[in-house]
mmCIF file with all atom_site columns, C-alpha atoms in Angstrom:
data_model
loop_
_atom_site.group_PDB
_atom_site.id
_atom_site.type_symbol
_atom_site.label_atom_id
_atom_site.label_alt_id
_atom_site.label_comp_id
_atom_site.label_asym_id
_atom_site.label_entity_id
_atom_site.label_seq_id
_atom_site.pdbx_PDB_ins_code
_atom_site.Cartn_x
_atom_site.Cartn_y
_atom_site.Cartn_z
_atom_site.occupancy
_atom_site.B_iso_or_equiv
_atom_site.pdbx_formal_charge
_atom_site.auth_seq_id
_atom_site.auth_comp_id
_atom_site.auth_asym_id
_atom_site.auth_atom_id
_atom_site.pdbx_PDB_model_num
ATOM 1   C CA . MET A 1 1   ? -0.240  0.169   -0.172  1.00 0.00 ? 1   MET A CA 1
ATOM 2   C CA . ILE A 1 2   ? 1.079   3.820   -0.662  1.00 0.00 ? 2   ILE A CA 1
ATOM 3   C CA . GLY A 1 3   ? 0.546   5.912   2.408   1.00 0.00 ? 3   GLY A CA 1
ATOM 4   C CA . LYS A 1 4   ? 1.292   9.496   3.466   1.00 0.00 ? 4   LYS A CA 1
ATOM 5   C CA . GLY A 1 5   ? 4.545   10.498  1.759   1.00 0.00 ? 5   GLY A CA 1
ATOM 6   C CA . LYS A 1 6   ? 4.118   8.163   -0.899  1.00 0.00 ? 6   LYS A CA 1
ATOM 7   C CA . LYS A 1 7   ? 5.820   5.846   0.911   1.00 0.00 ? 7   LYS A CA 1
ATOM 8   C CA . GLU A 1 8   ? 5.084   1.895   0.765   1.00 0.00 ? 8   GLU A CA 1
ATOM 9   C CA . ARG A 1 9   ? 3.451   0.298   3.643   1.00 0.00 ? 9   ARG A CA 1
ATOM 10  C CA . THR A 1 10  ? 2.269   -2.762  4.409   1.00 0.00 ? 10  THR A CA 1
ATOM 11  C CA . ILE A 1 11  ? -0.731  -3.168  6.788   1.00 0.00 ? 11  ILE A CA 1
ATOM 12  C CA . PRO A 1 12  ? -2.364  -6.532  8.269   1.00 0.00 ? 12  PRO A CA 1
ATOM 13  C CA . VAL A 1 13  ? -5.245  -7.116  6.936   1.00 0.00 ? 13  VAL A CA 1
ATOM 14  C CA . PHE A 1 14  ? -7.372  -9.641  9.440   1.00 0.00 ? 14  PHE A CA 1
ATOM 15  C CA . ASP A 1 15  ? -9.924  -11.759 8.085   1.00 0.00 ? 15  ASP A CA 1
ATOM 16  C CA . ASP A 1 16  ? -12.546 -9.499  9.213   1.00 0.00 ? 16  ASP A CA 1
ATOM 17  C CA . VAL A 1 17  ? -11.315 -6.769  7.681   1.00 0.00 ? 17  VAL A CA 1
ATOM 18  C CA . LYS A 1 18  ? -10.651 -8.939  4.544   1.00 0.00 ? 18  LYS A CA 1
ATOM 19  C CA . GLU A 1 19  ? -13.876 -9.838  4.554   1.00 0.00 ? 19  GLU A CA 1
ATOM 20  C CA . THR A 1 20  ? -15.934 -6.173  4.496   1.00 0.00 ? 20  THR A CA 1
ATOM 21  C CA . LEU A 1 21  ? -13.458 -4.848  1.827   1.00 0.00 ? 21  LEU A CA 1
ATOM 22  C CA . PHE A 1 22  ? -13.856 -8.214  -0.243  1.00 0.00 ? 22  PHE A CA 1
ATOM 23  C CA . THR A 1 23  ? -17.621 -8.052  -0.001  1.00 0.00 ? 23  THR A CA 1
ATOM 24  C CA . TYR A 1 24  ? -16.899 -4.004  -1.042  1.00 0.00 ? 24  TYR A CA 1
ATOM 25  C CA . ARG A 1 25  ? -14.563 -4.858  -3.796  1.00 0.00 ? 25  ARG A CA 1
ATOM 26  C CA . GLN A 1 26  ? -17.535 -7.037  -5.630  1.00 0.00 ? 26  GLN A CA 1
ATOM 27  C CA . ALA A 1 27  ? -20.211 -4.610  -5.090  1.00 0.00 ? 27  ALA A CA 1
ATOM 28  C CA . LEU A 1 28  ? -17.848 -2.786  -7.579  1.00 0.00 ? 28  LEU A CA 1
ATOM 29  C CA . ASN A 1 29  ? -17.086 -5.587  -9.533  1.00 0.00 ? 29  ASN A CA 1
ATOM 30  C CA . GLU A 1 30  ? -13.872 -4.967  -8.741  1.00 0.00 ? 30  GLU A CA 1
ATOM 31  C CA . SER A 1 31  ? -11.167 -8.208  -7.749  1.00 0.00 ? 31  SER A CA 1
ATOM 32  C CA . THR A 1 32  ? -10.959 -9.862  -4.791  1.00 0.00 ? 32  THR A CA 1
ATOM 33  C CA . GLU A 1 33  ? -7.843  -11.019 -5.062  1.00 0.00 ? 33  GLU A CA 1
ATOM 34  C CA . LEU A 1 34  ? -4.747  -9.054  -3.103  1.00 0.00 ? 34  LEU A CA 1
ATOM 35  C CA . SER A 1 35  ? -1.033  -9.006  -4.262  1.00 0.00 ? 35  SER A CA 1
ATOM 36  C CA . PRO A 1 36  ? 1.307   -6.712  -2.167  1.00 0.00 ? 36  PRO A CA 1
ATOM 37  C CA . PHE A 1 37  ? 3.047   -6.229  -6.165  1.00 0.00 ? 37  PHE A CA 1
ATOM 38  C CA . ASP A 1 38  ? -0.483  -4.249  -7.065  1.00 0.00 ? 38  ASP A CA 1
ATOM 39  C CA . THR A 1 39  ? -0.247  -0.655  -7.369  1.00 0.00 ? 39  THR A CA 1
ATOM 40  C CA . ASP A 1 40  ? -3.537  -0.059  -8.178  1.00 0.00 ? 40  ASP A CA 1
ATOM 41  C CA . PRO A 1 41  ? -5.736  1.575   -5.486  1.00 0.00 ? 41  PRO A CA 1
ATOM 42  C CA . LEU A 1 42  ? -8.023  -0.378  -3.310  1.00 0.00 ? 42  LEU A CA 1
ATOM 43  C CA . PHE A 1 43  ? -10.180 2.631   -2.955  1.00 0.00 ? 43  PHE A CA 1
ATOM 44  C CA . TYR A 1 44  ? -10.698 4.704   -5.591  1.00 0.00 ? 44  TYR A CA 1
ATOM 45  C CA . SER A 1 45  ? -13.107 8.602   -6.519  1.00 0.00 ? 45  SER A CA 1
ATOM 46  C CA . ILE A 1 46  ? -16.402 6.972   -8.143  1.00 0.00 ? 46  ILE A CA 1
ATOM 47  C CA . LYS A 1 47  ? -17.101 10.156  -9.032  1.00 0.00 ? 47  LYS A CA 1
ATOM 48  C CA . GLU A 1 48  ? -13.989 10.594  -10.925 1.00 0.00 ? 48  GLU A CA 1
ATOM 49  C CA . TYR A 1 49  ? -14.265 6.629   -12.487 1.00 0.00 ? 49  TYR A CA 1
ATOM 50  C CA . TYR A 1 50  ? -17.553 7.042   -13.474 1.00 0.00 ? 50  TYR A CA 1
ATOM 51  C CA . ARG A 1 51  ? -16.749 10.213  -16.217 1.00 0.00 ? 51  ARG A CA 1
ATOM 52  C CA . THR A 1 52  ? -12.882 9.332   -17.046 1.00 0.00 ? 52  THR A CA 1
ATOM 53  C CA . GLY A 1 53  ? -13.234 5.005   -16.353 1.00 0.00 ? 53  GLY A CA 1
ATOM 54  C CA . GLU A 1 54  ? -10.240 6.302   -14.852 1.00 0.00 ? 54  GLU A CA 1
ATOM 55  C CA . ARG A 1 55  ? -8.870  4.810   -11.007 1.00 0.00 ? 55  ARG A CA 1
ATOM 56  C CA . LYS A 1 56  ? -7.417  7.406   -9.045  1.00 0.00 ? 56  LYS A CA 1
ATOM 57  C CA . ARG A 1 57  ? -6.491  7.417   -5.367  1.00 0.00 ? 57  ARG A CA 1
ATOM 58  C CA . LEU A 1 58  ? -8.806  9.063   -3.050  1.00 0.00 ? 58  LEU A CA 1
ATOM 59  C CA . SER A 1 59  ? -7.611  12.655  -2.549  1.00 0.00 ? 59  SER A CA 1
ATOM 60  C CA . TYR A 1 60  ? -6.622  13.297  0.496   1.00 0.00 ? 60  TYR A CA 1
ATOM 61  C CA . THR A 1 61  ? -9.208  16.567  0.433   1.00 0.00 ? 61  THR A CA 1
ATOM 62  C CA . THR A 1 62  ? -11.901 13.810  -0.929  1.00 0.00 ? 62  THR A CA 1
ATOM 63  C CA . LEU A 1 63  ? -10.974 11.786  2.185   1.00 0.00 ? 63  LEU A CA 1
ATOM 64  C CA . TYR A 1 64  ? -10.161 14.948  4.356   1.00 0.00 ? 64  TYR A CA 1
ATOM 65  C CA . ARG A 1 65  ? -14.183 16.028  3.922   1.00 0.00 ? 65  ARG A CA 1
ATOM 66  C CA . THR A 1 66  ? -16.116 12.432  4.124   1.00 0.00 ? 66  THR A CA 1
ATOM 67  C CA . ILE A 1 67  ? -14.672 12.089  7.682   1.00 0.00 ? 67  ILE A CA 1
ATOM 68  C CA . LYS A 1 68  ? -15.947 15.491  8.806   1.00 0.00 ? 68  LYS A CA 1
ATOM 69  C CA . SER A 1 69  ? -19.175 14.996  6.752   1.00 0.00 ? 69  SER A CA 1
ATOM 70  C CA . ALA A 1 70  ? -19.810 11.184  8.795   1.00 0.00 ? 70  ALA A CA 1
ATOM 71  C CA . VAL A 1 71  ? -18.545 13.204  11.625  1.00 0.00 ? 71  VAL A CA 1
ATOM 72  C CA . TYR A 1 72  ? -21.177 16.373  11.356  1.00 0.00 ? 72  TYR A CA 1
ATOM 73  C CA . LYS A 1 73  ? -24.115 13.094  10.940  1.00 0.00 ? 73  LYS A CA 1
ATOM 74  C CA . VAL A 1 74  ? -23.544 11.032  14.111  1.00 0.00 ? 74  VAL A CA 1
ATOM 75  C CA . LYS A 1 75  ? -22.527 14.151  16.099  1.00 0.00 ? 75  LYS A CA 1
ATOM 76  C CA . GLY A 1 76  ? -19.357 13.619  16.582  1.00 0.00 ? 76  GLY A CA 1
ATOM 77  C CA . ASN A 1 77  ? -15.914 15.107  18.289  1.00 0.00 ? 77  ASN A CA 1
ATOM 78  C CA . ALA A 1 78  ? -14.964 17.657  15.918  1.00 0.00 ? 78  ALA A CA 1
ATOM 79  C CA . SER A 1 79  ? -11.678 16.966  15.886  1.00 0.00 ? 79  SER A CA 1
ATOM 80  C CA . ILE A 1 80  ? -12.132 13.568  14.159  1.00 0.00 ? 80  ILE A CA 1
ATOM 81  C CA . SER A 1 81  ? -9.853  13.420  10.822  1.00 0.00 ? 81  SER A CA 1
ATOM 82  C CA . PRO A 1 82  ? -8.180  11.087  8.414   1.00 0.00 ? 82  PRO A CA 1
ATOM 83  C CA . HIS A 1 83  ? -5.146  11.673  10.547  1.00 0.00 ? 83  HIS A CA 1
ATOM 84  C CA . TRP A 1 84  ? -6.767  11.334  13.962  1.00 0.00 ? 84  TRP A CA 1
ATOM 85  C CA . PHE A 1 85  ? -6.848  7.260   13.003  1.00 0.00 ? 85  PHE A CA 1
ATOM 86  C CA . ARG A 1 86  ? -3.762  7.427   12.489  1.00 0.00 ? 86  ARG A CA 1
ATOM 87  C CA . HIS A 1 87  ? -2.578  8.825   15.347  1.00 0.00 ? 87  HIS A CA 1
ATOM 88  C CA . THR A 1 88  ? -5.583  6.755   17.302  1.00 0.00 ? 88  THR A CA 1
ATOM 89  C CA . PHE A 1 89  ? -3.806  3.066   14.887  1.00 0.00 ? 89  PHE A CA 1
ATOM 90  C CA . ILE A 1 90  ? -0.246  4.323   16.680  1.00 0.00 ? 90  ILE A CA 1
ATOM 91  C CA . THR A 1 91  ? -1.284  5.001   20.742  1.00 0.00 ? 91  THR A CA 1
ATOM 92  C CA . ASN A 1 92  ? -3.951  2.144   20.762  1.00 0.00 ? 92  ASN A CA 1
ATOM 93  C CA . SER A 1 93  ? -1.100  -0.281  18.970  1.00 0.00 ? 93  SER A CA 1
ATOM 94  C CA . LEU A 1 94  ? 1.520   0.985   21.633  1.00 0.00 ? 94  LEU A CA 1
ATOM 95  C CA . ALA A 1 95  ? -1.434  0.452   24.700  1.00 0.00 ? 95  ALA A CA 1
ATOM 96  C CA . ASN A 1 96  ? -1.558  -3.368  23.344  1.00 0.00 ? 96  ASN A CA 1
ATOM 97  C CA . ASP A 1 97  ? 2.022   -4.200  24.101  1.00 0.00 ? 97  ASP A CA 1
ATOM 98  C CA . VAL A 1 98  ? 2.301   -3.903  20.047  1.00 0.00 ? 98  VAL A CA 1
ATOM 99  C CA . PRO A 1 99  ? 6.723   -3.673  20.336  1.00 0.00 ? 99  PRO A CA 1
ATOM 100 C CA . LEU A 1 100 ? 7.630   -0.200  19.537  1.00 0.00 ? 100 LEU A CA 1
ATOM 101 C CA . ALA A 1 101 ? 9.886   -1.515  15.807  1.00 0.00 ? 101 ALA A CA 1
ATOM 102 C CA . VAL A 1 102 ? 7.092   -3.508  14.564  1.00 0.00 ? 102 VAL A CA 1
ATOM 103 C CA . VAL A 1 103 ? 4.733   0.062   14.951  1.00 0.00 ? 103 VAL A CA 1
ATOM 104 C CA . LYS A 1 104 ? 6.978   2.146   13.797  1.00 0.00 ? 104 LYS A CA 1
ATOM 105 C CA . GLN A 1 105 ? 7.497   0.096   10.921  1.00 0.00 ? 105 GLN A CA 1
ATOM 106 C CA . VAL A 1 106 ? 3.706   -0.617  10.065  1.00 0.00 ? 106 VAL A CA 1
ATOM 107 C CA . VAL A 1 107 ? 2.775   3.483   10.344  1.00 0.00 ? 107 VAL A CA 1
ATOM 108 C CA . GLY A 1 108 ? 6.155   4.295   7.537   1.00 0.00 ? 108 GLY A CA 1
ATOM 109 C CA . HIS A 1 109 ? 8.283   7.343   10.264  1.00 0.00 ? 109 HIS A CA 1
ATOM 110 C CA . SER A 1 110 ? 12.080  6.614   9.284   1.00 0.00 ? 110 SER A CA 1
ATOM 111 C CA . SER A 1 111 ? 12.480  7.688   12.708  1.00 0.00 ? 111 SER A CA 1
ATOM 112 C CA . ILE A 1 112 ? 12.025  5.368   15.953  1.00 0.00 ? 112 ILE A CA 1
ATOM 113 C CA . ALA A 1 113 ? 12.124  8.411   17.769  1.00 0.00 ? 113 ALA A CA 1
ATOM 114 C CA . THR A 1 114 ? 9.276   9.674   15.731  1.00 0.00 ? 114 THR A CA 1
ATOM 115 C CA . THR A 1 115 ? 6.683   6.486   17.165  1.00 0.00 ? 115 THR A CA 1
ATOM 116 C CA . ASN A 1 116 ? 8.197   6.798   20.302  1.00 0.00 ? 116 ASN A CA 1
ATOM 117 C CA . VAL A 1 117 ? 7.130   10.235  20.974  1.00 0.00 ? 117 VAL A CA 1
ATOM 118 C CA . TYR A 1 118 ? 3.518   8.394   21.177  1.00 0.00 ? 118 TYR A CA 1
ATOM 119 C CA . LEU A 1 119 ? 4.444   5.897   24.107  1.00 0.00 ? 119 LEU A CA 1
ATOM 120 C CA . GLU A 1 120 ? 6.174   8.593   25.661  1.00 0.00 ? 120 GLU A CA 1
ATOM 121 C CA . LYS A 1 121 ? 3.243   10.550  26.402  1.00 0.00 ? 121 LYS A CA 1
ATOM 122 C CA . LEU A 1 122 ? 0.954   7.354   26.511  1.00 0.00 ? 122 LEU A CA 1
ATOM 123 C CA . GLN A 1 123 ? 3.210   6.836   29.323  1.00 0.00 ? 123 GLN A CA 1
ATOM 124 C CA . GLU A 1 124 ? 2.656   10.095  30.634  1.00 0.00 ? 124 GLU A CA 1
ATOM 125 C CA . ASP A 1 125 ? -1.197  9.286   30.667  1.00 0.00 ? 125 ASP A CA 1
ATOM 126 C CA . THR A 1 126 ? -0.651  6.411   32.239  1.00 0.00 ? 126 THR A CA 1
ATOM 127 C CA . VAL A 1 127 ? 0.999   7.630   35.115  1.00 0.00 ? 127 VAL A CA 1
ATOM 128 C CA . TYR A 1 128 ? -1.743  10.706  35.684  1.00 0.00 ? 128 TYR A CA 1
ATOM 129 C CA . ASP A 1 129 ? -4.041  7.674   35.668  1.00 0.00 ? 129 ASP A CA 1
ATOM 130 C CA . ALA A 1 130 ? -2.534  5.983   38.218  1.00 0.00 ? 130 ALA A CA 1
ATOM 131 C CA . PHE A 1 131 ? -2.189  8.196   40.201  1.00 0.00 ? 131 PHE A CA 1
ATOM 132 C CA . ARG A 1 132 ? -5.895  9.879   40.187  1.00 0.00 ? 132 ARG A CA 1
ATOM 133 C CA . LYS A 1 133 ? -7.212  6.921   40.293  1.00 0.00 ? 133 LYS A CA 1
ATOM 134 C CA . SER A 1 134 ? -4.869  5.881   43.689  1.00 0.00 ? 134 SER A CA 1
ATOM 135 C CA . GLY A 1 135 ? -6.773  8.895   45.668  1.00 0.00 ? 135 GLY A CA 1
ATOM 136 C CA . TYR A 1 136 ? -3.132  10.182  46.174  1.00 0.00 ? 136 TYR A CA 1
ATOM 137 C CA . ARG A 1 137 ? -2.915  13.982  46.389  1.00 0.00 ? 137 ARG A CA 1
#
């Protein structure tokens, strides 16, 4: 997968996600064959496809507007954005003991120091919560 900064990404795809992805792809009459060498976008601008027949990757702007629209419709947290999902994935992975080096590789950080920022923030929050729960004042 090609991600942020046009960097190649390798992401784990679990069976339930794969089923949903295949259902989506079948609804668009797309192949359900996944190949790590395939450079075609999994998600593309349907409007552009119907207009030109070309499968162009979703732009960040389109993704941003789609997410903001969905959040607005469900009266969700207005700060949610595509990048919020990235931050949440990194934080949840580290909170669930996925090794720092593995998270770094999956999200495509060029330096482990960048990934470590998330771990340090998570540890700060954990320390604060532990003291708050202890009743210590």
